[in-house]
PDB file of C-alpha atoms in Angstrom:
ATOM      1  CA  UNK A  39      87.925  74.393  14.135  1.00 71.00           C
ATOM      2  CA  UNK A  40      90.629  76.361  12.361  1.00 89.00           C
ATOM      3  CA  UNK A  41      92.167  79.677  13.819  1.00 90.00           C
ATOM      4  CA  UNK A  42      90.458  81.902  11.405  1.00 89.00           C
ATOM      5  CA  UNK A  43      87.091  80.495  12.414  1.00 92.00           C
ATOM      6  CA  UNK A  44      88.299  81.274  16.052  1.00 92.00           C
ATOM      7  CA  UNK A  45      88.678  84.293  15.590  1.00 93.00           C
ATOM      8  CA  UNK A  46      85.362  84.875  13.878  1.00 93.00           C
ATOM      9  CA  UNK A  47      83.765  83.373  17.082  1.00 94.00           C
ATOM     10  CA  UNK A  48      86.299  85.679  19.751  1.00 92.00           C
ATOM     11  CA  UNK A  49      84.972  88.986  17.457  1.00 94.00           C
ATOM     12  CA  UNK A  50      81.385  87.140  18.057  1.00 94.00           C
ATOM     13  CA  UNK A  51      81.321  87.214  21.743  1.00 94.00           C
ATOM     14  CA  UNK A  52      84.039  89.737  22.485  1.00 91.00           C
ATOM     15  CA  UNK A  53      86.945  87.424  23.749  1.00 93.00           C
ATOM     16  CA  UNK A  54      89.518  90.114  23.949  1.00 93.00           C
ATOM     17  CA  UNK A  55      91.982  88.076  25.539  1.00 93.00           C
ATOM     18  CA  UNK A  56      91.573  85.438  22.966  1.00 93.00           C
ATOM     19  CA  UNK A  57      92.303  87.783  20.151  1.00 94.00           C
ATOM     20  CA  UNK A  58      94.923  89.747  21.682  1.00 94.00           C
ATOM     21  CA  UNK A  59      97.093  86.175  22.213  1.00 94.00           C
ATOM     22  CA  UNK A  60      96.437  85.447  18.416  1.00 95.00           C
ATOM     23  CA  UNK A  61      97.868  88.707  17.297  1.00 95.00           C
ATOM     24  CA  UNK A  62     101.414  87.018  18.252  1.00 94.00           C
ATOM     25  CA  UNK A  63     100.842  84.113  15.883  1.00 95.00           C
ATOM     26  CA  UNK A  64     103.285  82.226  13.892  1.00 95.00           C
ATOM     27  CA  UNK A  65     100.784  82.410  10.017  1.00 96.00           C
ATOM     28  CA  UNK A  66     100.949  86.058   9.395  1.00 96.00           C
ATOM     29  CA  UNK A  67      97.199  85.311   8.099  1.00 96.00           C
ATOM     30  CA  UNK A  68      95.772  84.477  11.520  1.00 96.00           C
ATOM     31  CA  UNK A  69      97.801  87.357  12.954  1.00 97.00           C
ATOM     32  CA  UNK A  70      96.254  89.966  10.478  1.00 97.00           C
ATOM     33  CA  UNK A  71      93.016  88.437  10.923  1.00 97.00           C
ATOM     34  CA  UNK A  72      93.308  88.833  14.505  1.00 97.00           C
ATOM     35  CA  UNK A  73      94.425  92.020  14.310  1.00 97.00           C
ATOM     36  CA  UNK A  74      91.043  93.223  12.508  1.00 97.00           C
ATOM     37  CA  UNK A  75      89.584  91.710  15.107  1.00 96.00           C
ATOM     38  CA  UNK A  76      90.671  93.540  17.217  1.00 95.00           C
ATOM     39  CA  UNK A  77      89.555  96.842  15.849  1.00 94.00           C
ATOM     40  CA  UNK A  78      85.791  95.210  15.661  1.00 93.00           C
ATOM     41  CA  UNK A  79      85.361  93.687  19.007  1.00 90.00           C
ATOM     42  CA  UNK A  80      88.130  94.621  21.466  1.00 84.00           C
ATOM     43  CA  UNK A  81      87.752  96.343  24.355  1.00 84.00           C
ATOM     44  CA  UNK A  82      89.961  97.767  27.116  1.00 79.00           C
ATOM     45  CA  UNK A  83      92.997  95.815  26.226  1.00 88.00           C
ATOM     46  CA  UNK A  84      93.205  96.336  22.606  1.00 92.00           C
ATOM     47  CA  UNK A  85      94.355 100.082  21.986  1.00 92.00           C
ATOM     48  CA  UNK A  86      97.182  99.364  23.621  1.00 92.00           C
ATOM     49  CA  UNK A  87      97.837  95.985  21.719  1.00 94.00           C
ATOM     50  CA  UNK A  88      96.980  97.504  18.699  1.00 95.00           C
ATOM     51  CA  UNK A  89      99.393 100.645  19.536  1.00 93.00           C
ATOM     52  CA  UNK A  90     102.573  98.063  19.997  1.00 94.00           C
ATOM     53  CA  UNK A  91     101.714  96.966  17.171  1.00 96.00           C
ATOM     54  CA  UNK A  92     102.699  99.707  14.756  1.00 95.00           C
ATOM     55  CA  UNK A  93     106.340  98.576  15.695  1.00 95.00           C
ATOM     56  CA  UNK A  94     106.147  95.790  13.982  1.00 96.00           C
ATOM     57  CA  UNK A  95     108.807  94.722  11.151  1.00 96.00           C
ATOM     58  CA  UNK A  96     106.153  94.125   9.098  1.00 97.00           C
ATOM     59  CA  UNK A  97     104.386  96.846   7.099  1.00 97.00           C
ATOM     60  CA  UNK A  98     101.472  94.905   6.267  1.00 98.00           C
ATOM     61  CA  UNK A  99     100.797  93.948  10.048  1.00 98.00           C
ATOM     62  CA  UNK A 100     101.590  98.029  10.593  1.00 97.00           C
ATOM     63  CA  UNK A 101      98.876  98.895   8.101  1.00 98.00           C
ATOM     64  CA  UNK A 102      96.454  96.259   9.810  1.00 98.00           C
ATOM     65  CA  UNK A 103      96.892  97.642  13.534  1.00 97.00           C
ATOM     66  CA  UNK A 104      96.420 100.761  12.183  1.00 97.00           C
ATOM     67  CA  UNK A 105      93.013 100.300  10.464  1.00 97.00           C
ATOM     68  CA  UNK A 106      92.332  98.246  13.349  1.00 97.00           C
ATOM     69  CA  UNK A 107      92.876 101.385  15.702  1.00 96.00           C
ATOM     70  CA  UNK A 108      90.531 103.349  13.161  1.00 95.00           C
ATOM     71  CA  UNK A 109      88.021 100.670  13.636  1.00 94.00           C
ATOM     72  CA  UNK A 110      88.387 100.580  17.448  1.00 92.00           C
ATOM     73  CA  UNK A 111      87.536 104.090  17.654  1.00 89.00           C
ATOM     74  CA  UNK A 112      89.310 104.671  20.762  1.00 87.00           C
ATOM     75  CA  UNK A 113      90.101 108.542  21.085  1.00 86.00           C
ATOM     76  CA  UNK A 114      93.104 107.580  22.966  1.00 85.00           C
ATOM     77  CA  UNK A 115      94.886 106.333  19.778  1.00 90.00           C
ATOM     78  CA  UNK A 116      95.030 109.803  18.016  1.00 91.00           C
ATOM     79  CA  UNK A 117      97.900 111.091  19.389  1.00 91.00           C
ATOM     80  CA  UNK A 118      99.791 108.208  18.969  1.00 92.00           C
ATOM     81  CA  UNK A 119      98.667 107.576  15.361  1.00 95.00           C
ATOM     82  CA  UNK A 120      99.710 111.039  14.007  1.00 95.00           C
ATOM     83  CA  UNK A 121     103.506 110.029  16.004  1.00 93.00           C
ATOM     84  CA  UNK A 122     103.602 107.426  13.646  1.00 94.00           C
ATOM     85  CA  UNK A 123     102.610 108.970  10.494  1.00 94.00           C
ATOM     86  CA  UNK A 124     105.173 111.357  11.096  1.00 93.00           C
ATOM     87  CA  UNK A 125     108.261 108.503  11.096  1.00 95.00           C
ATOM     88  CA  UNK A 126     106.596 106.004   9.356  1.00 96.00           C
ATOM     89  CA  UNK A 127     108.543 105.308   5.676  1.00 95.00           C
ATOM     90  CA  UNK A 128     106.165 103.046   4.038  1.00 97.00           C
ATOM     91  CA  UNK A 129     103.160 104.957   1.880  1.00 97.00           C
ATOM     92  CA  UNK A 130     101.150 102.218   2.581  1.00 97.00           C
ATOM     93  CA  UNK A 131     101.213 101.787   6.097  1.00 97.00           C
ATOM     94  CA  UNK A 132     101.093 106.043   5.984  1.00 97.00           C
ATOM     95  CA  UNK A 133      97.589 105.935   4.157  1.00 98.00           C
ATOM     96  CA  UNK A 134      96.090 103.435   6.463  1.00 97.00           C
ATOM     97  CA  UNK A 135      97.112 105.946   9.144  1.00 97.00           C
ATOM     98  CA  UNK A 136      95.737 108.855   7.741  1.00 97.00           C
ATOM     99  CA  UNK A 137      92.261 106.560   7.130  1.00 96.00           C
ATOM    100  CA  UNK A 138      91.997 105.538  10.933  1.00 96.00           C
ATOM    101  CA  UNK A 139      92.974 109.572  12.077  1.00 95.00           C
ATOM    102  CA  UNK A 140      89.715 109.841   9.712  1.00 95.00           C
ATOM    103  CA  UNK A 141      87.741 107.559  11.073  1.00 93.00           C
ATOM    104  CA  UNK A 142      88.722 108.838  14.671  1.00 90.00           C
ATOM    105  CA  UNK A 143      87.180 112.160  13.702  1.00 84.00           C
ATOM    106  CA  UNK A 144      84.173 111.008  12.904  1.00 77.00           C
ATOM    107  CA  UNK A 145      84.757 110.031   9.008  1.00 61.00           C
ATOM    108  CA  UNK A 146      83.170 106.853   7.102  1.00 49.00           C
TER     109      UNK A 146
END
C-alpha cells in the first residue's frame, strides 16, 4: 500500500498520530495530502501541527495547513490565523487564510 492510500485509511479511522508523522514527509504530495488530512480527521494534536505549519518555506504547504485549520474547525486557530494573514506575503497562501477565518465563523 502506497502513502497516499495510508493516509486515506489514517483519515478513515482517525489515526492522528499517523497523519501528523506524514506531514514531515520527504514527496511534498504525501505531505499535502497529509496535511488535508489533517483538517478532516485530526483531533487534539492537529491544531497545533497544523499551526507550525504555516512556517513553512513552502507556500503551497502554507496554503494547505491553512485550509486544513479551516477544515479542522478548531476555534483555537482564529487568533493565530488572522497573525498570519497579517505577515503573510504570498496572495495565495493569504486567500486560503481568509477562507479557513470563514469557515471558522461558521461559513460554507
Amino acid at each position: 500500500m502506497g502513502k497516499l492510500e495510508k493516509i486515506e485509511k489514517c483519515v478513515q479511522k482517525g489515526k492522528e498520530d499517523e497523519l501528523v508523522k506524514l506531514v514531515h514527509d520527504r514527496d511534498k504530495n504525501v505531505r499535502l495530502a497529509a496535511i488535508a488530512g489533517l483538517g478532516r480527521a485530526g483531533k487534539d494534536n492537529a491544531c497545533n501541527v497544523l499551526i507550525t505549519l504555516l512556517l513553512d518555506d513552502d507556500p503551497e504547504i502554507r496554503s494547505a495547513s491553512a485550509s486544513a485549520l479551516g477544515d479542522l474547525g478548531d476555534p483555537r486557530a482564529h487568533t493565530l490565523l488572522m497573525h498570519h494573514l497579517g505577515v503573510e506575503k504570498d496572495e495565495r497562501v493569504a486567500a486560503a487564510i481568509k477562507d479557513a477565518v470563514g469557515k471558522l465563523h461558521g461559513g460554507s
